[in-house]
CSV table of C-alpha atoms in Angstrom, one decimal:
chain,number,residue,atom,x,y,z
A,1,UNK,CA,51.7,6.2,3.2
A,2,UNK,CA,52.3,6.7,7.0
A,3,UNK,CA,53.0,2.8,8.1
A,4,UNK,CA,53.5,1.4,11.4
A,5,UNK,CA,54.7,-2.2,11.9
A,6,UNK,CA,53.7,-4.5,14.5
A,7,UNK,CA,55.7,-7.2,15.2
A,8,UNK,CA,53.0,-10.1,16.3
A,9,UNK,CA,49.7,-9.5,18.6
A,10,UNK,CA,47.7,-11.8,20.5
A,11,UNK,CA,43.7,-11.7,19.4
A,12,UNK,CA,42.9,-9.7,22.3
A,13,UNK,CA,44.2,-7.3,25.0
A,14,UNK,CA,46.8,-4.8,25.2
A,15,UNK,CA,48.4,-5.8,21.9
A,16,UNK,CA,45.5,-6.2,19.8
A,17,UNK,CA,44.3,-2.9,20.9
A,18,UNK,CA,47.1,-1.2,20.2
A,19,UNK,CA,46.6,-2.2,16.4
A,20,UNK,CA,43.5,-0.6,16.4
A,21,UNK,CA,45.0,2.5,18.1
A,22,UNK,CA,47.4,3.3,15.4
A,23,UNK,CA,44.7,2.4,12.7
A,24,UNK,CA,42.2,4.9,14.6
A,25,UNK,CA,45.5,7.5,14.6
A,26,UNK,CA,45.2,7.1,10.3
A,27,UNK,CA,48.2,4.6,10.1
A,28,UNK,CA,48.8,2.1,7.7
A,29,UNK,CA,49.1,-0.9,9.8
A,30,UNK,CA,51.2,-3.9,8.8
A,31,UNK,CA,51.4,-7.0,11.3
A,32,UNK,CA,54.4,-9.6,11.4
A,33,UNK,CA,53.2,-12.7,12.2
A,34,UNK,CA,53.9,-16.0,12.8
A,35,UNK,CA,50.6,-17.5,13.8
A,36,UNK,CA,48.8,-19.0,10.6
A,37,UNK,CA,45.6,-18.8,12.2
A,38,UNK,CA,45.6,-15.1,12.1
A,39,UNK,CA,45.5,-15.3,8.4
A,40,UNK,CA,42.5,-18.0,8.4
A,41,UNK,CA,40.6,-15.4,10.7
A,42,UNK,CA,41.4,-12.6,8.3
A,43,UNK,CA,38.2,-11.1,8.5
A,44,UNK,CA,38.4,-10.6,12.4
A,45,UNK,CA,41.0,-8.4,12.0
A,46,UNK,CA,39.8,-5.1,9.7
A,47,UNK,CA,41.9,-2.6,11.5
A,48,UNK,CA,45.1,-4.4,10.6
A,49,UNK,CA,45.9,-3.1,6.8
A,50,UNK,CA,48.1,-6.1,5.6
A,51,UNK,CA,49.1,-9.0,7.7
A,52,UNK,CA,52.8,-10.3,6.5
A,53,UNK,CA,53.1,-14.5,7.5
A,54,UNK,CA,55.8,-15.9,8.6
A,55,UNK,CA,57.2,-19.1,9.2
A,56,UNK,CA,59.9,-18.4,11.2
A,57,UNK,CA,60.1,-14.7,12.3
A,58,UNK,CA,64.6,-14.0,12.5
A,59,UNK,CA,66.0,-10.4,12.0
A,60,UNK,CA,67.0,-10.9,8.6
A,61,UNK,CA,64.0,-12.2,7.5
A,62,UNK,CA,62.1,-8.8,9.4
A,63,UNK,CA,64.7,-6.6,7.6
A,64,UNK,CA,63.6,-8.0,4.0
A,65,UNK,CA,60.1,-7.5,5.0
A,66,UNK,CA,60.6,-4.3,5.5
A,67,UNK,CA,62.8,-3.3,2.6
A,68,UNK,CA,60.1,-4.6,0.4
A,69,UNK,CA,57.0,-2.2,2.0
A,70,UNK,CA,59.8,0.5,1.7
A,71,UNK,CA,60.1,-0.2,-2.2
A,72,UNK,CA,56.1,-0.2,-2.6
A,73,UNK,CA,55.8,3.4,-1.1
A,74,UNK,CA,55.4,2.6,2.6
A,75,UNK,CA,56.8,5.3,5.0
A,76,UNK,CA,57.9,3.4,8.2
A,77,UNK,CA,57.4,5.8,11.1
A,78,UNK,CA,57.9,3.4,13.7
A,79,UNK,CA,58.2,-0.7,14.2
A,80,UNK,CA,57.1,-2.0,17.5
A,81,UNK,CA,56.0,-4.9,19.8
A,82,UNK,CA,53.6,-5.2,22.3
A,83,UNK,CA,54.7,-9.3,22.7
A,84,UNK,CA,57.7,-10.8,24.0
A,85,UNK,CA,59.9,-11.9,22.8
A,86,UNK,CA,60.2,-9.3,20.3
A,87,UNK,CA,59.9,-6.1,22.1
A,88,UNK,CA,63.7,-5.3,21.7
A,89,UNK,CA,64.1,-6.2,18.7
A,90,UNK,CA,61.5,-3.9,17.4
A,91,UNK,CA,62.9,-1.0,19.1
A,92,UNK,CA,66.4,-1.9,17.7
A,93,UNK,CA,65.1,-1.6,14.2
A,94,UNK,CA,62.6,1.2,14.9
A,95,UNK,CA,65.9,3.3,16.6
A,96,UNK,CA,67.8,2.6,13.1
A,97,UNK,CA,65.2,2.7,10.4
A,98,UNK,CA,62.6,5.5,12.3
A,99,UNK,CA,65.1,7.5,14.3
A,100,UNK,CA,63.5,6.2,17.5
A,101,UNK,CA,65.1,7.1,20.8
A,102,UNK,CA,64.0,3.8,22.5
A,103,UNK,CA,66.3,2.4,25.6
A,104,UNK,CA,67.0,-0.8,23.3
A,105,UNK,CA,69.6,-2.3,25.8
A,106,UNK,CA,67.5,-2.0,28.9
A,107,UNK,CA,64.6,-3.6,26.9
A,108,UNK,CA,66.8,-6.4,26.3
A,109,UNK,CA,68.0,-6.9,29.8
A,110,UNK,CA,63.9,-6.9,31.1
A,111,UNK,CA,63.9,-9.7,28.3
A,112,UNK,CA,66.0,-11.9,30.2
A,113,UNK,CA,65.1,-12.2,34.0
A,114,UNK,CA,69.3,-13.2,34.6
A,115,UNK,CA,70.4,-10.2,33.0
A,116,UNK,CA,67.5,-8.3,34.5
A,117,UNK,CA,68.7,-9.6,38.0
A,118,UNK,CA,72.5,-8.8,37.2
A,119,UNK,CA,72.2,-5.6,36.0
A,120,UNK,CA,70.1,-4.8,39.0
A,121,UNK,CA,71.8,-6.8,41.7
A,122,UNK,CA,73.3,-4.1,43.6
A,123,UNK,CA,70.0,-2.4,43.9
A,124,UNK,CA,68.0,-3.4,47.2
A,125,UNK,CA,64.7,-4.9,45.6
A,126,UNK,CA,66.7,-7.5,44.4
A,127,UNK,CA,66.3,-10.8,46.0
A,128,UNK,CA,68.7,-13.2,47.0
A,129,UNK,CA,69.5,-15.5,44.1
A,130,UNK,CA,71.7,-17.4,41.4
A,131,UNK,CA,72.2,-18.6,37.7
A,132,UNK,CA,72.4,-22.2,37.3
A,133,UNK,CA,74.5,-23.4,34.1
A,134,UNK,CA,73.0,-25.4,31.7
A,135,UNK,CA,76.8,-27.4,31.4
A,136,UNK,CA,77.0,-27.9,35.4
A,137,UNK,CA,77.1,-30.6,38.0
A,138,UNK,CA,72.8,-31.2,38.5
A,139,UNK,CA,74.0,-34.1,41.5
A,140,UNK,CA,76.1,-31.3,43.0
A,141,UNK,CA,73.1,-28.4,43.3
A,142,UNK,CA,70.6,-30.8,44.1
A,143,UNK,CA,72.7,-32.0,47.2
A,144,UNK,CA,74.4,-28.8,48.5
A,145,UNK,CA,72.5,-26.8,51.1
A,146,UNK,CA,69.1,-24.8,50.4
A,147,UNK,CA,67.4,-22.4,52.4
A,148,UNK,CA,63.5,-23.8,51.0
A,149,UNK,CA,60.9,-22.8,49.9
A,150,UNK,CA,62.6,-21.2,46.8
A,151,UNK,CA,61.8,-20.2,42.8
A,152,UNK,CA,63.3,-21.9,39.8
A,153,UNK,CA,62.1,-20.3,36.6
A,154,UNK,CA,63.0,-19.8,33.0
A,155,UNK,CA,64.8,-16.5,32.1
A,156,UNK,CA,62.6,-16.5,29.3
A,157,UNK,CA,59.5,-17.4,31.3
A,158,UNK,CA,56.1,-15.2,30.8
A,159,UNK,CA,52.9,-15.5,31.9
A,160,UNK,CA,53.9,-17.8,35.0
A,161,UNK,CA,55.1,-20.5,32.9
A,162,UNK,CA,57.4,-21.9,33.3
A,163,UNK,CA,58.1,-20.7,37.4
A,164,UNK,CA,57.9,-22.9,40.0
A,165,UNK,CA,57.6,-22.5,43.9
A,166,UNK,CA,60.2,-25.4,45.0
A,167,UNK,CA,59.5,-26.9,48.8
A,168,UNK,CA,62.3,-30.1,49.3
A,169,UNK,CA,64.9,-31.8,47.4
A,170,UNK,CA,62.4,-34.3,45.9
A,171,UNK,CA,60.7,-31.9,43.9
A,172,UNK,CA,64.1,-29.7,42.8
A,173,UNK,CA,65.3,-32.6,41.5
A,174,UNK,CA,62.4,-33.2,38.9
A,175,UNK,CA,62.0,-29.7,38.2
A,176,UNK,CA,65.3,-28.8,37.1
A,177,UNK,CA,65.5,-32.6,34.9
A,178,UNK,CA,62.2,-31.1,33.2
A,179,UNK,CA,64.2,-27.5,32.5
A,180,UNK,CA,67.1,-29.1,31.4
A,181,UNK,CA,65.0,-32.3,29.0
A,182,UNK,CA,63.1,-29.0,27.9
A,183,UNK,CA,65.6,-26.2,27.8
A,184,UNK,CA,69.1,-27.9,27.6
A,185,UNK,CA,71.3,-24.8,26.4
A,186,UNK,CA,68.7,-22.2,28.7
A,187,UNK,CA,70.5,-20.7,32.2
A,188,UNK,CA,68.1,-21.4,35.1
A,189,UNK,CA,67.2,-19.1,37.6
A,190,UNK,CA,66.9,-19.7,41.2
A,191,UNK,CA,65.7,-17.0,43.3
A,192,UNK,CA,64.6,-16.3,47.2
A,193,UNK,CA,61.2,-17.1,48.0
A,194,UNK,CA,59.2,-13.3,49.1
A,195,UNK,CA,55.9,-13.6,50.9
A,196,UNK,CA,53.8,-10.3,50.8
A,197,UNK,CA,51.4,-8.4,49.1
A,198,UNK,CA,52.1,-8.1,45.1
A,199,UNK,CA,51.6,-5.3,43.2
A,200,UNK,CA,51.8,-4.5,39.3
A,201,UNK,CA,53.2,-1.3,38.6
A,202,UNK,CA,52.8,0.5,34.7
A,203,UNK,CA,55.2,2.8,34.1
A,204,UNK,CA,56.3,4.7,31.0
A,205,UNK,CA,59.6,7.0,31.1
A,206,UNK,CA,60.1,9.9,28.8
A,207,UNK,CA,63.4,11.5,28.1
A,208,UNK,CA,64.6,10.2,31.8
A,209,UNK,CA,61.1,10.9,33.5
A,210,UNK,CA,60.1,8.4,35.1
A,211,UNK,CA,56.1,8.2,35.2
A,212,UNK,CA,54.3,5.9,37.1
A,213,UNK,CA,50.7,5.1,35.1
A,214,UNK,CA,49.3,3.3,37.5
A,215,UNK,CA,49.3,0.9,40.1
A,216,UNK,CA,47.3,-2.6,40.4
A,217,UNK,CA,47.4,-4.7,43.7
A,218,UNK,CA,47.4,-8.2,42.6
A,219,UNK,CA,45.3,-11.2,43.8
A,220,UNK,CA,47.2,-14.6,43.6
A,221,UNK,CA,45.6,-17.9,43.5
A,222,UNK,CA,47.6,-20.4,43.8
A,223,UNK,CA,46.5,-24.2,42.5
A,224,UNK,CA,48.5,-26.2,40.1
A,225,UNK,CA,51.1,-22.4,39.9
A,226,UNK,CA,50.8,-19.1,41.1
A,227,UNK,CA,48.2,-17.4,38.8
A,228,UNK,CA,47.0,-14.0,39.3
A,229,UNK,CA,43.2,-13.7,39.3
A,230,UNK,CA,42.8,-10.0,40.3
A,231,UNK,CA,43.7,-6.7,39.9
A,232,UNK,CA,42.8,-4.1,42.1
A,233,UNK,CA,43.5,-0.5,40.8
A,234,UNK,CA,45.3,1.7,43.8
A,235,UNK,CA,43.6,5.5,44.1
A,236,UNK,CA,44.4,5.6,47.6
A,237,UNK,CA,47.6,4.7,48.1
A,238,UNK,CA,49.0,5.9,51.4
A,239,UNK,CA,51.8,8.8,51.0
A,240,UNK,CA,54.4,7.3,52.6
A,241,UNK,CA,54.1,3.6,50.8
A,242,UNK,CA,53.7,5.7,47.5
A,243,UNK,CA,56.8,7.9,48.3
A,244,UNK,CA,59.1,4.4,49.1
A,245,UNK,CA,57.4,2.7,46.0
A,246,UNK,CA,58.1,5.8,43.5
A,247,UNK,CA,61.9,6.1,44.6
A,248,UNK,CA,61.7,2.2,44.3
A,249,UNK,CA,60.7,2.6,40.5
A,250,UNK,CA,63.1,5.1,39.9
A,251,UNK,CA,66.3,3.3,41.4
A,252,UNK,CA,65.5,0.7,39.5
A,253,UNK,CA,64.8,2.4,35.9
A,254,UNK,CA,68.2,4.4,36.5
A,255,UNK,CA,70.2,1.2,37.4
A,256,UNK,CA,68.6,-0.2,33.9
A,257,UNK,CA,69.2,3.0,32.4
A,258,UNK,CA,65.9,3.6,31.2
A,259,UNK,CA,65.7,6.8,28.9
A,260,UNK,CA,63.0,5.9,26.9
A,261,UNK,CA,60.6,3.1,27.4
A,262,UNK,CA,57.1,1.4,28.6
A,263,UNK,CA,57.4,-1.7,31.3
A,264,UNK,CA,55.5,-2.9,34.2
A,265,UNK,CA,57.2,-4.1,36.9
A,266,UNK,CA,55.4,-6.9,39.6
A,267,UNK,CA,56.7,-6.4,43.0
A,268,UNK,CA,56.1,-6.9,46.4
A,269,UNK,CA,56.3,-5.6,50.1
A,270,UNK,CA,58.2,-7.7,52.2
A,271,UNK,CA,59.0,-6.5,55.8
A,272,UNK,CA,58.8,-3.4,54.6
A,273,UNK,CA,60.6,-3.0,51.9
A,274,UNK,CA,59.8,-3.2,48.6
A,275,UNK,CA,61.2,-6.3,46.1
A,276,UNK,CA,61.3,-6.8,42.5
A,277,UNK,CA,59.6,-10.0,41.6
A,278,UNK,CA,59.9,-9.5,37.8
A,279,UNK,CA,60.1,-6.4,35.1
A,280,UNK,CA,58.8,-6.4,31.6
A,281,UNK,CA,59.7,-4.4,28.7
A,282,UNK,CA,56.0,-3.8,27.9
A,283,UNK,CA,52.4,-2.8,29.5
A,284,UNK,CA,50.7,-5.7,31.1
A,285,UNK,CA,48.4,-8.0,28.6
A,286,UNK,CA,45.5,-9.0,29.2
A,287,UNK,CA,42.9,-6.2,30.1
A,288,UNK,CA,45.8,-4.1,31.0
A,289,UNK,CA,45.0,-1.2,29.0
A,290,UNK,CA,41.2,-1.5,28.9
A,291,UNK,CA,41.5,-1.0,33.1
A,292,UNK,CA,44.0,2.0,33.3
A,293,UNK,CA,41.5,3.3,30.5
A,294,UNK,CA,38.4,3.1,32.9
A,295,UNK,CA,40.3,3.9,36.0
A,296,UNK,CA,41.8,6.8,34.5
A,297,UNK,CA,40.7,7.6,31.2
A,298,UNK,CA,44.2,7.2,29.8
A,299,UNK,CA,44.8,5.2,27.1
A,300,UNK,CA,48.6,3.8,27.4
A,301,UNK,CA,49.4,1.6,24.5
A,302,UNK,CA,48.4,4.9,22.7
A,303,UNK,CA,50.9,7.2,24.7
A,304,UNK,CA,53.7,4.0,24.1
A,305,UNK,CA,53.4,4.6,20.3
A,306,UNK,CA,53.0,8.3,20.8
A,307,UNK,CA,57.0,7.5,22.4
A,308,UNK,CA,58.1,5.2,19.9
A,309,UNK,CA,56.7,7.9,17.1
A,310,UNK,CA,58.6,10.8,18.7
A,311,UNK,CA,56.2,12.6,20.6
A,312,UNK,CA,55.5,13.6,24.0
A,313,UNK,CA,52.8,10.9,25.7
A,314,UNK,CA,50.1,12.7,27.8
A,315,UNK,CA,49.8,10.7,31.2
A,316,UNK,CA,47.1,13.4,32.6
A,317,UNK,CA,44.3,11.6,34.8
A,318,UNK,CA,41.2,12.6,33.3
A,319,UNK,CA,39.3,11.0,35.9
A,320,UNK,CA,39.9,8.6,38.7
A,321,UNK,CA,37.7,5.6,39.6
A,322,UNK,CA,37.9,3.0,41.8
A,323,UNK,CA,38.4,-0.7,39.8
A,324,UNK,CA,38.5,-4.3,40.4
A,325,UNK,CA,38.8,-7.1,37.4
A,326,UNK,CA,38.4,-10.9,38.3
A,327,UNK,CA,40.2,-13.0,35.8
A,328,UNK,CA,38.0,-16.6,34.9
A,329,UNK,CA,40.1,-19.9,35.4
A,330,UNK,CA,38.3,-23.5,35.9
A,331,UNK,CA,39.2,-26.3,37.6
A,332,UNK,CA,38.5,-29.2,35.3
A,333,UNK,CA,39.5,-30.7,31.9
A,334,UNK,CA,37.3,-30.7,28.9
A,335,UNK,CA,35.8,-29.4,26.0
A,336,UNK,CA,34.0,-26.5,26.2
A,337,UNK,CA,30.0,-26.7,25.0
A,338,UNK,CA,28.7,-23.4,26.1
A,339,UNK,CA,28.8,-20.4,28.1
A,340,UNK,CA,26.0,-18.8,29.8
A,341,UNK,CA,25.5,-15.6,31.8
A,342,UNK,CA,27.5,-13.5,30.0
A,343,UNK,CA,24.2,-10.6,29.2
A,344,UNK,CA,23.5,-11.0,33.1
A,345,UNK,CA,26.7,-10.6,34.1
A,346,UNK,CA,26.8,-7.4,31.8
A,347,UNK,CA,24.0,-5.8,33.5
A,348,UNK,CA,24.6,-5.9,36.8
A,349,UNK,CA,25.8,-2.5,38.2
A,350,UNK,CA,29.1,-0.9,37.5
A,351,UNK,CA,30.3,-3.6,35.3
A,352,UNK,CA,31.9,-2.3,32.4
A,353,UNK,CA,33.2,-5.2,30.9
A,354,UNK,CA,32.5,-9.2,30.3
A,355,UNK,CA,34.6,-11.1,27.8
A,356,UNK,CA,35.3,-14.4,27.3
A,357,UNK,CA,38.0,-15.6,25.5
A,358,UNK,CA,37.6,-18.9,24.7
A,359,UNK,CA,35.8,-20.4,21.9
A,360,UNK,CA,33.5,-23.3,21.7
A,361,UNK,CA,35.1,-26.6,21.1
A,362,UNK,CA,38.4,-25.2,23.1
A,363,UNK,CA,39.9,-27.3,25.3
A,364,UNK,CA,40.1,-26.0,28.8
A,365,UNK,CA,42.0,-26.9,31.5
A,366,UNK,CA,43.2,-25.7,35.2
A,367,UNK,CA,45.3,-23.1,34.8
A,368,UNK,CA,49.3,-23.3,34.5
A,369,UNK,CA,50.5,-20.1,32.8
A,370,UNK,CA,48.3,-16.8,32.8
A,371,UNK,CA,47.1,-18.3,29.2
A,372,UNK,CA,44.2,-20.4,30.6
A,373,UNK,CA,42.1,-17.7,32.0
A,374,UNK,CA,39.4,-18.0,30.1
A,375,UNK,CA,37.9,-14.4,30.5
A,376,UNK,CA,37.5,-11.7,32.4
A,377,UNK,CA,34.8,-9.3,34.5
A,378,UNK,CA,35.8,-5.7,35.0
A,379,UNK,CA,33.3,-3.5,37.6
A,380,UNK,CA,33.5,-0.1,38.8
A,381,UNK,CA,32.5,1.3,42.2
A,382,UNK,CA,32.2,4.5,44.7
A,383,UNK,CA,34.8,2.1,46.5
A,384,UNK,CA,37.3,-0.4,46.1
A,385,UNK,CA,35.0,-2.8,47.8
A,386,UNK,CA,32.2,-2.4,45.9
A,387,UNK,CA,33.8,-2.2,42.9
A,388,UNK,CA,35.4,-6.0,43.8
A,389,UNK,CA,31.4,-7.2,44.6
A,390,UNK,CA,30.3,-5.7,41.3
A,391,UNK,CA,32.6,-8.0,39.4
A,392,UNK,CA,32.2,-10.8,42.3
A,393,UNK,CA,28.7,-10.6,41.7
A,394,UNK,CA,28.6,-10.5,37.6
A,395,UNK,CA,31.2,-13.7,37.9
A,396,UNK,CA,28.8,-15.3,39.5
A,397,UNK,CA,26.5,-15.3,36.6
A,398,UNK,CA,28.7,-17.0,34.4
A,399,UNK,CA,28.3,-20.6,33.9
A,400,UNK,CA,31.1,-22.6,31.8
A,401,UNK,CA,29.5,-26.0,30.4
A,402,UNK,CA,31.9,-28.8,29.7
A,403,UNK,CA,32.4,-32.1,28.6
A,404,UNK,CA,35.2,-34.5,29.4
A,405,UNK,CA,37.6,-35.4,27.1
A,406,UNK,CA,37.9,-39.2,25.1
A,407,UNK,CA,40.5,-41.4,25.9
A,408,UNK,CA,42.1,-40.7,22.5
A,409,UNK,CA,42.4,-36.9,23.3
């Protein structure tokens, strides 16, 4: 039986849907998990043939996982991750056990932002930065001379936890104490501050070619952190600012030596030039794949297995429309009671999409990471503009009734 194995998904987005792509493609699907509550909500989950538990998810433990489907009759054609951090070490396994020609060692160094910035630090859209050690002199780096505002982030960071926009010495000096108390043995990563525009940028390359998928510029709302709360799909992008962005991409896929691979990269324009904020060895969570699907009629986390299976993705446009997806975050603490609006937000004109991902009961909270957006509206338009009032306008039917939380809580 043609099996594919997933090492772990999220319960919606980009991950979960590529589950349902392979089971659509006639797979036998097998997820590796470590969340038990993926097993209490079995039933949500019919597209995923067997879901494997476990406690702690370590190479070996993978490899006996495996061996045992192999034994029952299972035919492994491929073993991939759509979620860090184990997008590497699913393409290690599916180069060995599948005969996959995935560029392992570049996914590895998107993994980890340091080595992302080392093995890129010749190339020009790297910013100005450096690698504090977890064994050095805090007093010492606190005190010397910085050029502020700056970043300090985890090299393991995702979703914008865990990255920080530092302003004096006051609040350097808690952050890092918070990395080290949290992160004692982790590098920290201290990068220039860039002010620009911000763009996310899918790409997928394909024995060398490097394709880019599409483009998103990104709406940034910064609160409590920097969290992005719209994408903007790019149709129009002027030739010359597409020409210095595609050369960008490529510089930078060659310097990681990207043969074989899906990312997206978030970067920004910055007098000019373009600057690599951060890369990913992945597409984009979130609604990712359900935009460039709308936009374009491509679906990319099916041409990322077609790549991990061996075969040659199909990137052709089968349509292009202009898109606009507003992300849901709220400003308070509580429990969530209710949600209203989400039929009227639905029909209002060229929205294609209203979910909501949170559940009643949750606890929500202002958002930190990209984790507490609590949903999402995606509209389409005849332009740009009107496809960002579409969703503007179906957001604005949504209502999110809370109550605070005890004391206790």
């Amino acid at each position: 039986m043609e099996t594919i194995i997933f090492i772990e998904t999220t319960k919606s987005g980009s991950s979960r849907e590529a589950v349902k792509t392979a089971a659509r493609l006639g797979f036998f699907t097998v997820l590796f998990t470590e969340k038990e509550r993926l097993l209490e909500q079995r039933k949500e989950f019919p597209d995923i043939t067997k879901m494997v538990h476990f406690e702690k998810m370590t190479e070996d433990h993978i490899r006996e996982k495996i061996s045992e489907l192999q034994i029952q009759g299972k035919v492994i054609k491929t073993i991939i991750s759509f979620v860090d951090p184990f997008v590497s070490l699913a393409a290690q396994l599916s180069n060995e056990l599948c005969n996959s020609q995935i560029s392992v060692e570049a996914l590895r160094n998107m993994e980890d932002k340091t080595s992302t910035r080392s093995a890129l630090k010749e190339n020009s859209t790297t910013p100005k930065f450096e690698v504090f050690q977890p064994m050095a002199n805090l007093s010492d780096f606190i005190n010397k001379e910085h050029e502020y505002p700056f970043i300090v982030k985890s090299p393991m960071s995702k979703a914008s936890k865990d990255v920080y926009l530092v302003e004096n010495k006051i609040e350097l000096k808690k952050i890092m104490k918070k990395f080290l108390r949290l992160y004692p043995d982790q590098q920290i990563l201290i990068e220039e501050y860039l002010d620009g525009p911000q763009y996310l940028v899918e790409v997928l390359v394909h024995k060398g070619k490097v394709n880019i998928v599409a483009i998103f510029k990104q709406e940034i709302t910064k609160e409590l952190k920097f969290i992005i709360t719209g994408y903007a799909v790019q149709l129009n992008v002027k030739d010359e600012l597409y020409k210095k962005l595609s050369s960008t991409v490529e510089s930078i896929m060659n310097d990681l030596k990207v043969t074989n691979a899906a990312c997206h990269l978030e970067i920004r324009y910055v007098n000019g030039n373009w600057k690599l904020i951060e890369i990913n060895p992945r597409i984009s969570g979130g609604a990712m794949n359900r935009m460039i699907e709308e936009a374009f009629g491509i679906n990319l986390v099916e041409e990322t297995i077609k790549l991990y299976l061996g075969d040659e993705p199909n990137l052709v446009r089968k349509h292009e429309k202009h898109l606009y997806t507003h992300y849901i975050t709220i400003n308070a603490v509580g429990r969530l009671l209710k949600v209203t609006g989400k039929k009227r937000a639905s029909s209002e004109p060229g929205v294609r999409e209203v979910y909501i991902k949170t559940r009643k009961k949750a606890v929500i909270r202002p958002p930190i990471s990209m984790g507490h957006r609590y949903g999402y509206v995606m509209a389409i338009g005849d332009t740009l503009e009107e496809a960002k009032a579409n969703a503007m306008n179906a957001y604005n039917q949504i209502k999110f009734y809370i109550e605070p939380l005890s004391e206790e809580i």
